[in-house]
Short mmCIF file of C-alpha atoms in Angstrom, two decimals:
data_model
loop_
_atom_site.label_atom_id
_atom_site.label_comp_id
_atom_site.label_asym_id
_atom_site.label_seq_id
_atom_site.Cartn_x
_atom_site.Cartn_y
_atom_site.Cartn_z
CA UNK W 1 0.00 0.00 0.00
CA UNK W 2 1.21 2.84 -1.25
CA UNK W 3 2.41 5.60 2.21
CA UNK W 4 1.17 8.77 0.15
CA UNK W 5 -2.03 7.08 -0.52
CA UNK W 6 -3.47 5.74 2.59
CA UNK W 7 -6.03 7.70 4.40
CA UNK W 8 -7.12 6.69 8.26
CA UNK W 9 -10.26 4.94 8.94
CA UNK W 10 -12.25 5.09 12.00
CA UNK W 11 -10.68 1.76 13.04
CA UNK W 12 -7.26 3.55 12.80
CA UNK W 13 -7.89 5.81 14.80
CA UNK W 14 -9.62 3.91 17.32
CA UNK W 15 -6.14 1.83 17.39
CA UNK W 16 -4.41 4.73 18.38
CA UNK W 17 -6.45 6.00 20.80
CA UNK W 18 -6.32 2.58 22.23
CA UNK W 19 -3.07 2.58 22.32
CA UNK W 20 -2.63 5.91 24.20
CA UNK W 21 -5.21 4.73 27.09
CA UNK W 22 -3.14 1.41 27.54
CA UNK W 23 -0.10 3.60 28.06
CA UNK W 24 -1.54 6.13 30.94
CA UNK W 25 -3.39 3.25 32.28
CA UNK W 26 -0.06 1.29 32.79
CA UNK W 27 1.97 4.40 33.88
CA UNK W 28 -0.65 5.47 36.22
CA UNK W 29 -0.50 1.51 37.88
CA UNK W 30 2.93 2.29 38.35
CA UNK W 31 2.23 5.78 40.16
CA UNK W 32 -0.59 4.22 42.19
CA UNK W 33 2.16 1.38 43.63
CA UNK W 34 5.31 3.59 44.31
CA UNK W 35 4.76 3.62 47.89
CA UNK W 36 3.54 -0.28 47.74
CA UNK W 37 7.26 -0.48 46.01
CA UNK W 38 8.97 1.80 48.76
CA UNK W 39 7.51 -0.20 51.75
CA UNK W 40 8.05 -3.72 49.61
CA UNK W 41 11.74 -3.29 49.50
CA UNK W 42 12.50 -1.18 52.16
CA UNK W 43 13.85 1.93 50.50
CA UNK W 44 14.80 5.43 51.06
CA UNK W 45 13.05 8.39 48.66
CA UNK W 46 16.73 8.77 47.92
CA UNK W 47 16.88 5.35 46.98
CA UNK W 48 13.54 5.48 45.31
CA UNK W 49 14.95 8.60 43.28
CA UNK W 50 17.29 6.05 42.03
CA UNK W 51 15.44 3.82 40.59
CA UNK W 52 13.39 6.18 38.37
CA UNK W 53 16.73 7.18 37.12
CA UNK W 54 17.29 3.32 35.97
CA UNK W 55 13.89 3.98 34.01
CA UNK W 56 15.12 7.25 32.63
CA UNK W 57 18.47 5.57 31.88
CA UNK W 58 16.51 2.66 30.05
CA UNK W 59 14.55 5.49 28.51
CA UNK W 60 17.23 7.24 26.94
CA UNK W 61 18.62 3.97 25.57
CA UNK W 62 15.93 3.04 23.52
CA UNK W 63 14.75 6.33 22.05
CA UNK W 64 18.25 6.10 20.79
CA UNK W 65 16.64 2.97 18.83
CA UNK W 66 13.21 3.84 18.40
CA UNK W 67 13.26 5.93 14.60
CA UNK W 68 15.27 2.61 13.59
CA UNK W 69 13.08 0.50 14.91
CA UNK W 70 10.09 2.20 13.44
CA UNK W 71 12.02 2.17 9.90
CA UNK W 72 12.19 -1.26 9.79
CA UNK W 73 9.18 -2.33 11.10
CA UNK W 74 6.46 0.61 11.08
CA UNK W 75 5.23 1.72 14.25
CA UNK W 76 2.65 -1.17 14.43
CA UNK W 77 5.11 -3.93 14.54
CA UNK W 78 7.47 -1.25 17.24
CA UNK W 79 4.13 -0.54 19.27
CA UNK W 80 2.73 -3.81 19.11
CA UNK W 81 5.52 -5.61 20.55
CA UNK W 82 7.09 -3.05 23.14
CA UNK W 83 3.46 -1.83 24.25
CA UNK W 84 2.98 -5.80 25.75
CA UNK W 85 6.22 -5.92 27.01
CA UNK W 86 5.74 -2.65 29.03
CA UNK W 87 2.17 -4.04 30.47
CA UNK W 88 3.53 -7.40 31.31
CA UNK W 89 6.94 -5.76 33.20
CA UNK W 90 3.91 -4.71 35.67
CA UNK W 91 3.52 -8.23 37.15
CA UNK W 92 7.29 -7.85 37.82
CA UNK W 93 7.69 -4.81 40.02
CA UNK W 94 6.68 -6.80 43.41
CA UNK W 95 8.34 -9.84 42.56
CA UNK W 96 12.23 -9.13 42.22
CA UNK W 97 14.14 -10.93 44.54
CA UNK W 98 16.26 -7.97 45.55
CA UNK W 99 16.41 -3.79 45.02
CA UNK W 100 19.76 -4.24 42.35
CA UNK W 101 17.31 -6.62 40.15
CA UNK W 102 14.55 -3.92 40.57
CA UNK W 103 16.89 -1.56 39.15
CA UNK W 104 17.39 -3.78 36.18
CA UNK W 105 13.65 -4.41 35.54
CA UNK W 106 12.87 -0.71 35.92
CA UNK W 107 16.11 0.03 33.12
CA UNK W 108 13.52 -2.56 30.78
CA UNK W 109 10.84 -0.61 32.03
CA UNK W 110 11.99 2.62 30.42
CA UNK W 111 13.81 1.31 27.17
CA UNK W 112 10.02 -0.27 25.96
CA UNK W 113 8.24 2.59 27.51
CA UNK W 114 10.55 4.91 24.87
CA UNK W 115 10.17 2.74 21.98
CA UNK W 116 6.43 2.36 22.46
CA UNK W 117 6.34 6.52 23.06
CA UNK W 118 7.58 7.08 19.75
CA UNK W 119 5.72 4.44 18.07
CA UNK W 120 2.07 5.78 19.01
CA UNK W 121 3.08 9.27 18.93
CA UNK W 122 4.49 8.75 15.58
CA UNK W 123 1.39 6.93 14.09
CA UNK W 124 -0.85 9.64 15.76
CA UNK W 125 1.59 12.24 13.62
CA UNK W 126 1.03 10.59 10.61
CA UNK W 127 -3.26 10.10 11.07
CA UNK W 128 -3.09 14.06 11.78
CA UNK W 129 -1.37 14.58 9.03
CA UNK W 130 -3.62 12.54 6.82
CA UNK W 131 -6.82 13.58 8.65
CA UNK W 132 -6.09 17.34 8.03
CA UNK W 133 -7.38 18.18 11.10
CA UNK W 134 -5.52 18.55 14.75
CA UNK W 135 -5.65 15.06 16.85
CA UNK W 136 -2.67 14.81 18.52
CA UNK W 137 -3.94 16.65 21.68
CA UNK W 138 -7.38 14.23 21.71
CA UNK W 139 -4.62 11.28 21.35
CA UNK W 140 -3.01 12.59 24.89
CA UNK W 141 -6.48 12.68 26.08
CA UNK W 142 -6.74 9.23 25.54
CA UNK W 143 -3.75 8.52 27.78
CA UNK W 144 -4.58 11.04 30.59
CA UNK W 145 -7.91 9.45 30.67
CA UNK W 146 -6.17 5.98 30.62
CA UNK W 147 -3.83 7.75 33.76
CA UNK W 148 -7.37 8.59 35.43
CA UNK W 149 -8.54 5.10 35.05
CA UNK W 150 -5.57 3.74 36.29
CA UNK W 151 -5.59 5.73 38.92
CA UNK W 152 -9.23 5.03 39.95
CA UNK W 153 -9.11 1.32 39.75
CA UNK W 154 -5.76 1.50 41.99
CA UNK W 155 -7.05 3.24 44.64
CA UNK W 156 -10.82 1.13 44.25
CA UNK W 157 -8.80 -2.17 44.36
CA UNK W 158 -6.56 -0.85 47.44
CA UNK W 159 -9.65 -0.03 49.37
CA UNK W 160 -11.58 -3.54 48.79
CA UNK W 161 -8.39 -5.36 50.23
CA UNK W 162 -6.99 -6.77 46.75
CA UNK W 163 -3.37 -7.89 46.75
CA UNK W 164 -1.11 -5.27 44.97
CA UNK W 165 0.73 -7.99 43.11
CA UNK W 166 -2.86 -9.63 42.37
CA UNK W 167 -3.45 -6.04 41.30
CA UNK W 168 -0.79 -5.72 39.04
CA UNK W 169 -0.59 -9.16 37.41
CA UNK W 170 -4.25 -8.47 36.58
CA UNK W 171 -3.02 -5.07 34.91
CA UNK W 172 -0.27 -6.61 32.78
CA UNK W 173 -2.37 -9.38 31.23
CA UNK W 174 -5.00 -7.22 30.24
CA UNK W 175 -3.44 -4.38 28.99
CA UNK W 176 -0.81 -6.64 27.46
CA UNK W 177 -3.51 -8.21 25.01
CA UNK W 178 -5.39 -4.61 24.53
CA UNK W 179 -2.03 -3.34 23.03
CA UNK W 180 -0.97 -6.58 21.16
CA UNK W 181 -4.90 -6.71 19.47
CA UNK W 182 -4.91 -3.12 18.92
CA UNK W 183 -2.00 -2.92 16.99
CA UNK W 184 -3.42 -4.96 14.48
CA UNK W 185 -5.59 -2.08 13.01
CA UNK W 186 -2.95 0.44 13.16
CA UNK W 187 -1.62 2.16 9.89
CA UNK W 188 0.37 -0.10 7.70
CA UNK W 189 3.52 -0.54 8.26
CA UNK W 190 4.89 0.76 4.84
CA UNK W 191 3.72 4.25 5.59
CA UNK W 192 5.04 4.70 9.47
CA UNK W 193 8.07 2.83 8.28
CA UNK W 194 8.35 5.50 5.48
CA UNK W 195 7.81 8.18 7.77
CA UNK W 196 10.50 6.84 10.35
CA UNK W 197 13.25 6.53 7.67
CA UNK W 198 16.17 3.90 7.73
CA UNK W 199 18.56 5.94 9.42
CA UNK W 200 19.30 5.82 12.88
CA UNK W 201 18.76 8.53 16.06
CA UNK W 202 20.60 11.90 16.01
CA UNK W 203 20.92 14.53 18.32
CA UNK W 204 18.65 17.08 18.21
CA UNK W 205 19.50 20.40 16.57
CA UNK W 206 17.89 23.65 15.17
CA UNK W 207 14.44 23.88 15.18
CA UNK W 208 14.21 20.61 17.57
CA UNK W 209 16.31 21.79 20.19
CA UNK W 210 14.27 24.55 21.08
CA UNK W 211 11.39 22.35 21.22
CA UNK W 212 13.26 19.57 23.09
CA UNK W 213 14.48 21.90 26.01
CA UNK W 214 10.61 22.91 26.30
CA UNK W 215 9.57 19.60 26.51
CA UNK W 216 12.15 19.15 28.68
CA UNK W 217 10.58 22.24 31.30
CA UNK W 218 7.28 20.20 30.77
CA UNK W 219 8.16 16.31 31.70
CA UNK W 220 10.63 17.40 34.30
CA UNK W 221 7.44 19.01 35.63
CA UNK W 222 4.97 16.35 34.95
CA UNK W 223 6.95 13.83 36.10
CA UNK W 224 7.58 14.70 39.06
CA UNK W 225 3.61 15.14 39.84
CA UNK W 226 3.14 11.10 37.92
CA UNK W 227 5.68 9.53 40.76
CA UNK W 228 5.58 11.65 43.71
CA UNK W 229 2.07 12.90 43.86
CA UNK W 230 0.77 9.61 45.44
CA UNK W 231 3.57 9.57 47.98
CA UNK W 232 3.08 13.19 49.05
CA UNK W 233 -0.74 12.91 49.69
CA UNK W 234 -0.23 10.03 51.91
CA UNK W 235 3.44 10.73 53.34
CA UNK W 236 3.12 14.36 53.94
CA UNK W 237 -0.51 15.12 54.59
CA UNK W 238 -1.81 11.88 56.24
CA UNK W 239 -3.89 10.72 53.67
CA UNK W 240 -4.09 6.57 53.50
CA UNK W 241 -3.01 5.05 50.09
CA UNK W 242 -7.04 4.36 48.67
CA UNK W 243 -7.08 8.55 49.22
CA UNK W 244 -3.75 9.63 48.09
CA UNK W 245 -4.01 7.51 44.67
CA UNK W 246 -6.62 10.10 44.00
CA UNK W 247 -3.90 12.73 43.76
CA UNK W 248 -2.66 10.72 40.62
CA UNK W 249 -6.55 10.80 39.34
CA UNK W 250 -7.32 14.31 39.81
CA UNK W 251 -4.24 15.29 37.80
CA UNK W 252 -4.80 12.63 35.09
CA UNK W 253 -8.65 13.61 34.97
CA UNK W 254 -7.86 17.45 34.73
CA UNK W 255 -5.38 16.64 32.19
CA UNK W 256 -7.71 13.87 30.17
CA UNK W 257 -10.44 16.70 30.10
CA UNK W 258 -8.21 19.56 28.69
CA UNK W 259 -6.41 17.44 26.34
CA UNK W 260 -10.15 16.61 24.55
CA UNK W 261 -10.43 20.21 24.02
CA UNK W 262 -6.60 21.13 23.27
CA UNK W 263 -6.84 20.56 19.42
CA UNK W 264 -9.56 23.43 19.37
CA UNK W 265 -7.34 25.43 21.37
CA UNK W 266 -4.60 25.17 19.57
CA UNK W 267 -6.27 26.25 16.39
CA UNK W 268 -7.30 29.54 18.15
CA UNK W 269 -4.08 29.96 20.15
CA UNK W 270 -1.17 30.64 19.14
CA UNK W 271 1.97 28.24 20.64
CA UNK W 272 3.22 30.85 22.74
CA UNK W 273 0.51 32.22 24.46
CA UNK W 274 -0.98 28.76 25.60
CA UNK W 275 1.76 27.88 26.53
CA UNK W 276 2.41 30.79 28.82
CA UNK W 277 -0.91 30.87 30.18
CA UNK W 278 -0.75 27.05 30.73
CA UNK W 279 2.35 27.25 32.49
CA UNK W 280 0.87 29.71 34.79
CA UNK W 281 -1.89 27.48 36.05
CA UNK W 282 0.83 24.78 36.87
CA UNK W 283 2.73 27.14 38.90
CA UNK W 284 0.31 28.78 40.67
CA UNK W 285 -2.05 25.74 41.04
CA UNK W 286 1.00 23.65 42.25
CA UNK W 287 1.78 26.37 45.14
CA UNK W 288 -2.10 25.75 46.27
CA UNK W 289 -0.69 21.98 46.92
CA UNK W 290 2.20 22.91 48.41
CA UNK W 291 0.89 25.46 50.94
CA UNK W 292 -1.86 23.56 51.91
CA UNK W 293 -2.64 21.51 54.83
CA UNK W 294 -6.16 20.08 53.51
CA UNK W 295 -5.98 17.04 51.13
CA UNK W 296 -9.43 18.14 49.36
CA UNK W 297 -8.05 21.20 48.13
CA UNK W 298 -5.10 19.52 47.28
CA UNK W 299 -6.57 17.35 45.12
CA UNK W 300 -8.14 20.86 43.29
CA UNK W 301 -4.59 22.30 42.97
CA UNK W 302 -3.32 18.84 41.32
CA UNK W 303 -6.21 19.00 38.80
CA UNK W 304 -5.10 22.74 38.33
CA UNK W 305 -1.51 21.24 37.83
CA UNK W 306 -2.99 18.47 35.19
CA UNK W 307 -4.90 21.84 33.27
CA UNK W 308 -1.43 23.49 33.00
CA UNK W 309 -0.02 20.82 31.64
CA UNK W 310 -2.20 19.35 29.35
CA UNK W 311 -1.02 20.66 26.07
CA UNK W 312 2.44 21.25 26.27
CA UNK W 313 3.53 17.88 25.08
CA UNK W 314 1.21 17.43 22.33
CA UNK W 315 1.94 21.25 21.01
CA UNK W 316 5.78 20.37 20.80
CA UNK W 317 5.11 16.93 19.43
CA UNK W 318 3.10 17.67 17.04
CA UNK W 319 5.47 20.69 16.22
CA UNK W 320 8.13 17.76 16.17
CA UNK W 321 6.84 15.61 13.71
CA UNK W 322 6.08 18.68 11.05
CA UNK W 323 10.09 20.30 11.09
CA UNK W 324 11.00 20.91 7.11
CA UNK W 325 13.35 18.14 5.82
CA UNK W 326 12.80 16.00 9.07
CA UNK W 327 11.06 12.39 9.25
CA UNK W 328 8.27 12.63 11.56
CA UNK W 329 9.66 9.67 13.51
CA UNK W 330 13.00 11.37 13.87
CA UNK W 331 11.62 14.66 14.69
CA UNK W 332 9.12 13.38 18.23
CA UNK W 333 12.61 10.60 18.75
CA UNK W 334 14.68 13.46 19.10
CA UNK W 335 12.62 16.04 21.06
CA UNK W 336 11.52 13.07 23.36
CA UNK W 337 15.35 12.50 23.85
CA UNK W 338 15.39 16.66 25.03
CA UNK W 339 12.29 15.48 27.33
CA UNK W 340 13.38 12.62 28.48
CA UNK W 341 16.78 13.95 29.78
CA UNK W 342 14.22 15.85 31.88
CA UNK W 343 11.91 13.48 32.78
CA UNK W 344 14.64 11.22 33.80
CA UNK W 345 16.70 13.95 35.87
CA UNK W 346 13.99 15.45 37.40
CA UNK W 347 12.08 12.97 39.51
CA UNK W 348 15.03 11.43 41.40
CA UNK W 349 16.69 15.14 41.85
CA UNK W 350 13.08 15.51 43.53
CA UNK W 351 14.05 12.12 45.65
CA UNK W 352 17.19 13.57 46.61
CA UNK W 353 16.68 16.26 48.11
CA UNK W 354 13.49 14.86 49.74
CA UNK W 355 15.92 13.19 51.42
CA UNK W 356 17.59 15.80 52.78
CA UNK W 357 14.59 18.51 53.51
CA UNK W 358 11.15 17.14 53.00
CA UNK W 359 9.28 16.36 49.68
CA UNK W 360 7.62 19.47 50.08
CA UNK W 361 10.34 21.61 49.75
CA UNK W 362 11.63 19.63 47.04
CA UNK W 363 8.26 19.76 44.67
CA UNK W 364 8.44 23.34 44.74
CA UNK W 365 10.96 22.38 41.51
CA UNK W 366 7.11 21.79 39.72
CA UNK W 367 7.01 25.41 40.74
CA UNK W 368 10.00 26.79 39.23
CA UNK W 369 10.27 24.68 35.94
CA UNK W 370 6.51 26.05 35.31
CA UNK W 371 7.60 29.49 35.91
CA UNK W 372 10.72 28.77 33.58
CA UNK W 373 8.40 27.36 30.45
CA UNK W 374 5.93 30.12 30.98
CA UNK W 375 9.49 32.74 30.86
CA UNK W 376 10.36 30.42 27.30
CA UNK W 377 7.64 30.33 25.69
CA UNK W 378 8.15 33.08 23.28
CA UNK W 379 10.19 30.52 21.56
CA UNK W 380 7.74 27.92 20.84
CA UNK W 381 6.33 30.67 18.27
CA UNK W 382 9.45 30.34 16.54
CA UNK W 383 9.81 27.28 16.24
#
C-alpha cells in the first residue's frame, strides 16, 4: 500500500487512541504502587529517586533505537511488541528478589516505555497529518484518561483489600492483550516505516532543540507530579493510600479533560501564548498543593496542575513531527530524547533532596520549571 495514498479509517484511529489509554493506564499503575514499592523493599526516597533514574536511563537507551526500529518495522510492529512488554513488566515490580534486580527491571521498564512513546506518537503524527485536522492533543487525552482510570481502579482495588501484586498481574495481562490486538488495526507498516526513515537517532538540533528543552521544562514538571504525587498525599498530609491515589486521578482527569479540548485550542491559540498561560496554572495551582494543609483542596490544585499541563507535550510533538526536511519519527525521537533527559533527571533530583529537607520543599521544583516554560515560551512561536 502505497504511504502517500493511505487515508485513516475510523478503526485507525480507534487503534491509536487505544493505544494511548493502555499507556496512561499502565503508567498510572505504576504511580498508584510507588509507595507499595517503597515499603516492599524497604527503601529510602533517595533510593527510590534512584530507581526512576534506571527507568530514565533505560529510557534514553531506547529512544536512541526507536526511529530505527520504526524504519524497519512501522510503528505497528514497534508498538505492538514493546506496548505488551511494558504491560507485562507490571507483574514484575513486586516480585524481584532484591532492590539491584529492581533496578534492572525498571532500566527494561523505560527502554520499551521509549520505543512504544515514539511508536504511538508517531502513528498519531502521521493520522493528523492525513486527517487534516488537529488530533494529537485528543490522542493525549486518551492517555490522561487511561492515567485517570488507572488511577481510579488503583485506589478502588486498594480499598476492597486486593493484593497489589494480584493487582498488578491483573493489569499486565489485560493491557498486554489490549495493546498486542490493537496494533493490528494500526496504519500499515509501509507508511510509518516511510515516515520513520532507515537511518538511525541523532541529536537534536535547530528547530528541535528549542522544542526539546521545552519539553524538557514540561516532563521534568509532569513527572515529578506522575511519581511523587501519590507519595506526598499520603506521606506528607496523612492521607491513607485508597485517598492519596486520587492525587494521581485528579491530575490525570484534569489533564484527560483539557487534552479533549486542546486541538480546538490550539487552532485559536497561538503556541506561545498557551503555553504561557498554561504554564501559569501549573505554577500557581501547584503552590495551592504545596501550601496547603487540607488534602481536598489539594486534590483541586493537582487537577489545576494536570490543566497546566495538558497541552504542552502534544503542542511540541506535534510541532516535532512537522520540522521541514525532518522524518516525523525522527523529529518526536529526538525532542523526546530533550524530554526525556528531563523526565529522567527530574524525579530522582526531587528524591534527593526529599531526602535531605522534605518532599515538600523539594516539589516546589514543579514550581519553578513552570515558571521557567511560561518565561520560554516566546520561543515555541518560533519554532
Amino acid at each position: 500500500m502505497s504511504a502517500t495514498l493511505t487515508q485513516p479509517s475510523a478503526r485507525m484511529r480507534w487503534a491509536s487512541r487505544t493505544q494511548f489509554f493502555a499507556s496512561g493506564f499502565i503508567f498510572a499503575t505504576w504511580g498508584v504502587h510507588i509507595p507499595t514499592v517503597k515499603a516492599h523493599y524497604g527503601v529510602t526516597e533517595a533510593e527510590l529517586g534512584l530507581a526512576m533514574l534506571a527507568a530514565g536511563v533505560g529510557a534514553l537507551l531506547g529512544l536512541t533505537q526507536a526511529s530505527r526500529w520504526i524504519g524497519r518495522h512501522g510503528a505497528r510492529g514497534a508498538a505492538g511488541l514493546s506496548g505488551a512488554i511494558y504491560a507485562l513488566l507490571l507483574a514484575g515490580l513486586l516480585a524481584m528478589p532484591s532492590y539491584l534486580t529492581l533496578l534492572g527491571l525498571l532500566a527494561a521498564f523505560g527502554v520499551v516505555t521509549s520505543v512504544f512513546d515514539v511508536s504511538i506518537n508517531t502513528e498519531a503524527a502521521q493520522l493528523e497529518l492525513r486527517n487534516g485536522q488537529p488530533l494529537m492533543s485528543g490522542m493525549h487525552g486518551m492517555f490522561s484518561l487511561g492515567g485517570m482510570a488507572g488511577a481510579v481502579t488503583g485506589s478502588a482495588v486498594l480499598a476492597a483489600g486486593m493484593a497489589p501484586s494480584s493487582h498488578l498481574l491483573l493489569v499486565a495481562a489485560a493491557l498486554a492483550c489490549a495493546i498486542a490486538l490493537s496494533a493490528q488495526w494500526m496504519l500499515p507498516k509501509e507508511v510509518t516505516a516511510f515516515a520513520a526513515g532507515a537511518e538511525g537517532f541523532r541529536l537534536p538540533r535547530g528547530t528541535l532543540v528549542i522544542l526539546g528543552v521545552l519539553a524538557a521544562l514540561g516532563l521534568i514538571a509532569e513527572g515529578a507530579i506522575y511519581d511523587w504525587s501519590v507519595l506526598y498525599l499520603k506521606q506528607e498530609l496523612g492521607s491513607p493510600q485508597q485517598q492519596a491515589a486520587l492525587a494521581y486521578a485528579s491530575f490525570s482527569a484534569a489533564m484527560a479533560a483539557t487534552r479533549f479540548t486542546g486541538d480546538a485550542m490550539r487552532a485559536r491559540f497561538t503556541p506561545a501564548i498557551l503555553l504561557r498561560g498554561s504554564a501559569c496554572l501549573a505554577a500557581a495551582s501547584m503552590t495551592l498543593v504545596l501550601l496547603t494543609d487540607a488534602p481536598w483542596l489539594a486534590l483541586i490544585g493537582f487537577a489545576g496542575v494536570g490543566v497546566g499541563f495538558a497541552n504542552v507535550v502534544p503542542i511540541l510533538f506535534a510541532a516535532s513531527a512537522r520540522v521541514p526536511g525532518v522524518e516525523p519519527a525522527r523529529g518526536i525521537a529526538a525532542v523526546s530524547a530533550a524530554a526525556y533527559l528531563g523526565f529522567m533527571a527530574g524525579p530522582p533530583v526531587i528524591g534527593f533532596l526529599a531526602e535531605l529537607s522534605s518532599l515538600t520543599s523539594a516539589l516546589y521544583l514543579v514550581v519553578v520549571f513552570a515558571v521557567a516554560l511560561a518565561a520560554s515560551a516566546r520561543s515555541a512561536g518560533s519554532a
